[in-house]
Short mmCIF file of C-alpha atoms in Angstrom, two decimals:
data_model
loop_
_atom_site.label_atom_id
_atom_site.label_comp_id
_atom_site.label_asym_id
_atom_site.label_seq_id
_atom_site.Cartn_x
_atom_site.Cartn_y
_atom_site.Cartn_z
CA MET A 25 -27.03 -67.21 20.32
CA LYS A 26 -28.24 -67.67 16.79
CA ARG A 27 -27.53 -70.98 15.09
CA SER A 28 -27.29 -71.29 11.34
CA ILE A 29 -26.74 -74.12 8.94
CA ALA A 30 -22.99 -74.52 8.45
CA VAL A 31 -21.60 -75.42 5.07
CA THR A 32 -18.05 -76.53 5.74
CA ALA A 33 -17.30 -79.92 4.25
CA LEU A 34 -17.07 -81.24 0.72
CA CYS A 35 -19.33 -84.22 0.06
CA VAL A 36 -17.51 -86.74 -2.09
CA LEU A 37 -20.14 -88.59 -4.12
CA VAL A 38 -19.83 -92.12 -5.49
CA LEU A 39 -22.30 -92.61 -8.30
CA SER A 40 -23.69 -95.84 -9.69
CA GLY A 41 -26.16 -96.36 -12.52
CA CYS A 42 -29.05 -98.78 -12.01
CA ALA A 43 -30.66 -100.00 -15.21
CA GLY A 44 -31.26 -103.63 -14.43
CA GLN A 45 -27.83 -103.85 -12.77
CA THR A 46 -25.79 -101.55 -10.54
CA ASP A 47 -22.26 -100.78 -11.69
CA THR A 48 -19.51 -98.81 -9.99
CA VAL A 49 -18.69 -95.64 -11.87
CA GLY A 50 -15.08 -94.89 -12.75
CA PRO A 51 -12.86 -91.91 -11.90
CA ALA A 52 -14.28 -89.70 -14.67
CA ALA A 53 -17.68 -89.64 -12.96
CA GLU A 54 -16.13 -88.99 -9.57
CA GLU A 55 -14.21 -86.01 -10.96
CA ALA A 56 -17.51 -84.57 -12.21
CA GLY A 57 -18.73 -84.20 -8.62
CA LYS A 58 -19.14 -80.59 -7.52
CA VAL A 59 -19.62 -78.81 -4.22
CA ASN A 60 -23.34 -79.03 -3.49
CA PRO A 61 -24.42 -76.45 -0.89
CA GLN A 62 -27.86 -78.00 -0.48
CA LEU A 63 -26.66 -81.54 0.10
CA GLN A 64 -23.98 -80.24 2.45
CA ALA A 65 -26.56 -78.23 4.37
CA LEU A 66 -28.77 -81.28 4.86
CA GLU A 67 -25.77 -83.33 5.99
CA GLN A 68 -24.70 -80.61 8.43
CA ALA A 69 -28.26 -80.20 9.72
CA GLU A 70 -28.50 -83.94 10.33
CA GLN A 71 -25.18 -83.96 12.19
CA ALA A 72 -26.33 -81.02 14.30
CA GLY A 73 -29.47 -82.93 15.30
CA LEU A 74 -31.84 -80.58 13.48
CA LEU A 75 -33.49 -83.44 11.61
CA ASP A 76 -34.32 -85.64 14.58
CA GLY A 77 -37.92 -86.79 14.16
CA ASP A 78 -38.19 -84.77 10.97
CA ALA A 79 -39.21 -86.51 7.77
CA VAL A 80 -36.69 -85.24 5.25
CA GLY A 81 -38.38 -83.68 2.26
CA GLY A 82 -41.75 -85.05 3.35
CA GLY A 83 -41.01 -88.44 1.76
CA THR A 84 -39.83 -89.91 -1.51
CA LEU A 85 -40.97 -88.33 -4.76
CA SER A 86 -43.01 -90.63 -6.96
CA GLU A 87 -42.33 -90.98 -10.67
CA GLU A 88 -45.44 -88.91 -11.37
CA GLU A 89 -44.25 -86.11 -9.08
CA VAL A 90 -40.80 -86.12 -10.70
CA LEU A 91 -42.30 -85.84 -14.18
CA ARG A 92 -44.60 -83.04 -13.06
CA GLN A 93 -41.68 -81.14 -11.54
CA VAL A 94 -39.55 -81.57 -14.66
CA GLY A 95 -42.47 -80.41 -16.80
CA GLU A 96 -42.38 -77.05 -15.02
CA LEU A 97 -38.88 -76.39 -16.35
CA PHE A 98 -39.81 -75.92 -20.02
CA ASP A 99 -42.67 -75.44 -22.49
CA THR A 100 -44.62 -78.71 -22.41
CA SER A 101 -46.34 -77.83 -25.69
CA ARG A 102 -42.96 -78.20 -27.40
CA TYR A 103 -41.16 -80.75 -25.25
CA VAL A 104 -42.10 -84.01 -23.55
CA ALA A 105 -40.52 -85.65 -20.48
CA ALA A 106 -40.64 -89.41 -20.00
CA ALA A 107 -39.18 -91.69 -17.34
CA THR A 108 -36.43 -93.96 -18.68
CA GLY A 109 -36.72 -96.63 -15.98
CA GLU A 110 -33.11 -95.90 -15.02
CA THR A 111 -32.12 -94.83 -11.51
CA LEU A 112 -28.92 -93.64 -9.90
CA SER A 113 -27.84 -94.43 -6.36
CA VAL A 114 -25.67 -91.70 -4.86
CA GLY A 115 -23.86 -92.28 -1.59
CA ALA A 116 -22.00 -89.66 0.45
CA GLU A 117 -19.06 -90.28 2.79
CA ALA A 118 -21.35 -89.95 5.82
CA GLY A 119 -23.29 -92.98 4.61
CA ARG A 120 -26.36 -91.08 3.45
CA THR A 121 -27.73 -92.42 0.15
CA HIS A 122 -29.89 -90.59 -2.38
CA GLU A 123 -31.80 -92.11 -5.27
CA TYR A 124 -32.26 -90.27 -8.54
CA LEU A 125 -34.81 -90.93 -11.28
CA VAL A 126 -33.56 -90.39 -14.83
CA VAL A 127 -35.91 -88.57 -17.20
CA GLU A 128 -35.45 -88.13 -20.96
CA VAL A 129 -36.67 -84.96 -22.64
CA SER A 130 -37.63 -84.98 -26.34
CA ASP A 131 -38.95 -82.32 -28.70
CA GLU A 132 -42.34 -82.40 -30.44
CA MET A 133 -40.83 -84.46 -33.29
CA GLY A 134 -39.60 -87.10 -30.88
CA GLU A 135 -35.95 -86.10 -31.17
CA PRO A 136 -34.11 -86.45 -27.83
CA VAL A 137 -32.89 -83.22 -26.26
CA GLY A 138 -31.13 -84.67 -23.24
CA LYS A 139 -31.62 -86.35 -19.89
CA LEU A 140 -32.23 -85.07 -16.37
CA ALA A 141 -31.70 -86.80 -13.02
CA VAL A 142 -33.99 -85.78 -10.15
CA ASP A 143 -33.18 -86.50 -6.50
CA ARG A 144 -36.25 -88.35 -5.18
CA GLU A 145 -35.59 -87.03 -1.67
CA THR A 146 -34.78 -83.36 -2.23
CA GLY A 147 -36.23 -82.72 -5.68
CA GLU A 148 -32.97 -81.23 -6.92
CA THR A 149 -32.48 -81.57 -10.68
CA TYR A 150 -29.26 -82.25 -12.59
CA HIS A 151 -28.26 -82.58 -16.22
CA TYR A 152 -27.54 -86.30 -16.66
CA LEU A 153 -24.63 -86.96 -19.02
CA GLY A 154 -24.88 -90.75 -18.89
CA ASP A 155 -22.61 -93.37 -17.32
CA GLY A 156 -23.54 -92.11 -13.86
CA VAL A 157 -22.24 -88.56 -14.45
CA LEU A 158 -24.31 -85.64 -13.13
CA ASP A 159 -23.69 -82.06 -14.21
CA ASP A 160 -25.19 -78.74 -13.16
CA TYR A 161 -28.70 -78.16 -14.52
CA ALA A 162 -27.42 -74.93 -16.11
CA THR A 163 -25.65 -77.07 -18.75
CA PHE A 164 -28.90 -78.67 -19.92
CA PRO A 165 -29.82 -77.56 -23.49
CA LEU A 166 -33.22 -76.17 -22.43
CA TYR A 167 -31.89 -74.25 -19.43
CA ASP A 168 -33.18 -70.68 -19.53
CA PRO A 169 -31.31 -68.35 -17.16
CA ALA A 170 -33.87 -65.60 -17.76
CA ALA A 171 -36.60 -67.84 -16.34
CA VAL A 172 -34.73 -68.67 -13.14
CA HIS A 173 -34.87 -66.72 -9.91
CA THR A 174 -31.33 -65.31 -9.74
CA TYR A 175 -30.98 -63.27 -6.56
CA GLY A 176 -32.55 -62.49 -3.21
CA TRP A 177 -34.86 -64.57 -1.06
CA ALA A 178 -38.24 -63.39 -2.37
CA GLY A 179 -40.09 -65.74 -4.70
CA SER A 180 -42.01 -68.97 -5.09
CA TYR A 181 -40.29 -72.31 -4.49
CA ALA A 182 -41.34 -75.90 -5.20
CA GLY A 183 -40.23 -78.53 -2.73
CA PRO A 184 -40.36 -82.32 -2.44
CA ALA A 185 -43.72 -84.12 -2.32
CA SER A 186 -45.44 -81.12 -3.95
CA VAL A 187 -44.85 -78.84 -0.95
CA GLY A 188 -44.66 -75.16 -1.93
CA LEU A 189 -42.91 -72.25 -0.24
CA GLU A 190 -43.55 -68.53 -0.66
CA ILE A 191 -40.97 -66.03 0.62
CA ALA A 192 -41.32 -62.25 0.79
CA GLN A 193 -38.66 -59.77 1.87
CA GLU A 194 -39.93 -56.30 2.59
CA GLU A 195 -37.14 -55.15 4.88
CA GLU A 196 -33.44 -55.77 5.14
CA GLY A 197 -32.45 -58.58 7.47
CA ARG A 198 -35.90 -60.19 7.71
CA LEU A 199 -38.12 -62.35 5.54
CA THR A 200 -41.61 -63.78 5.85
CA TYR A 201 -42.35 -67.33 4.75
CA ARG A 202 -45.40 -69.46 4.13
CA PHE A 203 -45.45 -73.16 3.26
CA SER A 204 -48.37 -74.70 1.38
CA ASP A 205 -49.32 -76.70 4.49
CA GLY A 206 -50.09 -73.41 6.28
CA THR A 207 -46.84 -73.11 8.26
CA GLU A 208 -45.81 -69.46 8.23
CA GLY A 209 -43.76 -66.93 10.12
CA VAL A 210 -40.81 -64.55 9.99
CA ALA A 211 -37.11 -65.32 9.96
CA GLU A 212 -34.01 -63.26 10.68
CA ILE A 213 -31.47 -63.23 7.84
CA THR A 214 -27.72 -63.58 8.33
CA GLY A 215 -26.01 -63.55 4.94
CA GLU A 216 -27.27 -66.56 3.00
CA THR A 217 -28.87 -68.19 6.04
CA ALA A 218 -31.97 -67.39 8.08
CA LYS A 219 -33.65 -68.71 11.22
CA SER A 220 -37.34 -68.56 12.09
CA ALA A 221 -38.36 -66.41 15.05
CA ASP A 222 -39.31 -69.51 17.05
CA GLY A 223 -35.93 -71.10 16.32
CA GLU A 224 -37.51 -74.20 14.77
CA ILE A 225 -36.66 -73.72 11.08
CA ASN A 226 -33.34 -72.95 9.41
CA PHE A 227 -33.00 -71.70 5.82
CA LEU A 228 -30.05 -71.66 3.42
CA LEU A 229 -30.14 -69.82 0.07
CA ALA A 230 -27.72 -71.03 -2.61
CA GLU A 231 -27.91 -71.45 -6.38
CA ASN A 232 -31.64 -70.59 -6.63
CA ILE A 233 -32.52 -73.23 -4.05
CA VAL A 234 -33.67 -72.69 -0.47
CA THR A 235 -32.68 -75.57 1.78
CA VAL A 236 -34.99 -75.93 4.79
CA ALA A 237 -34.05 -77.83 7.94
CA GLY A 238 -36.59 -78.36 10.71
CA GLY A 239 -40.28 -77.92 11.35
CA GLY A 240 -41.20 -81.15 9.58
CA LEU A 241 -40.50 -79.44 6.25
CA THR A 242 -36.87 -80.34 5.64
CA GLY A 243 -35.72 -80.48 2.04
CA ASN A 244 -34.64 -78.43 -0.96
CA TYR A 245 -37.07 -75.93 -2.47
CA THR A 246 -36.30 -74.84 -6.04
CA ALA A 247 -37.09 -71.31 -7.26
CA GLN A 248 -39.88 -71.20 -9.83
CA PRO A 249 -40.05 -68.80 -12.81
CA ALA A 250 -42.25 -65.78 -12.23
CA VAL A 251 -45.67 -66.00 -13.86
CA THR A 252 -46.25 -63.23 -16.40
CA GLU A 253 -49.63 -62.08 -17.64
#
């Protein structure tokens, strides 16, 4: 019987800002929490025992890696990303805690454009509104929907700790995958989930992010804009 990553429960997040001191965020920040398919998938995978012995996301992203990842989201000849020294600690009901680094983006004249918060475990990026409130990246002023992979599995994805993932889909119901560490294979697709032929790796596609569980490669892999000549 095929097993797939189940997304069934709403993760209620409690956010706190850490800039020299950690404060509890009020109801307004809690109301800003949204259903997060990727975080839910990782929680469900952990509960199902898929992550046993598996280093989630390959480790914690360094500040340098976060800045490099953010720099891939816009034209670095016109905009600059810099770490603010602020972090967010996000805890889910299940007791799992994620740490976010806050990055400020400015234009070439030094005028601030806005802030982003990047999950140091999964690499997922949010628009940071301040006071511990995270919003969908699509609300960020520099968000370009035309540059984002919008449908299907095929494409290039960037994961935590600089791990890359390439997915091709040449026939219905099946995809081929290759991670930058050389791990590759085929997976059978069922809706928005897929399982590798050897049963070791599960995939979930949601909101331009492929969540991987298993195979020592667990984490969220974000779709990258296609390179044009």
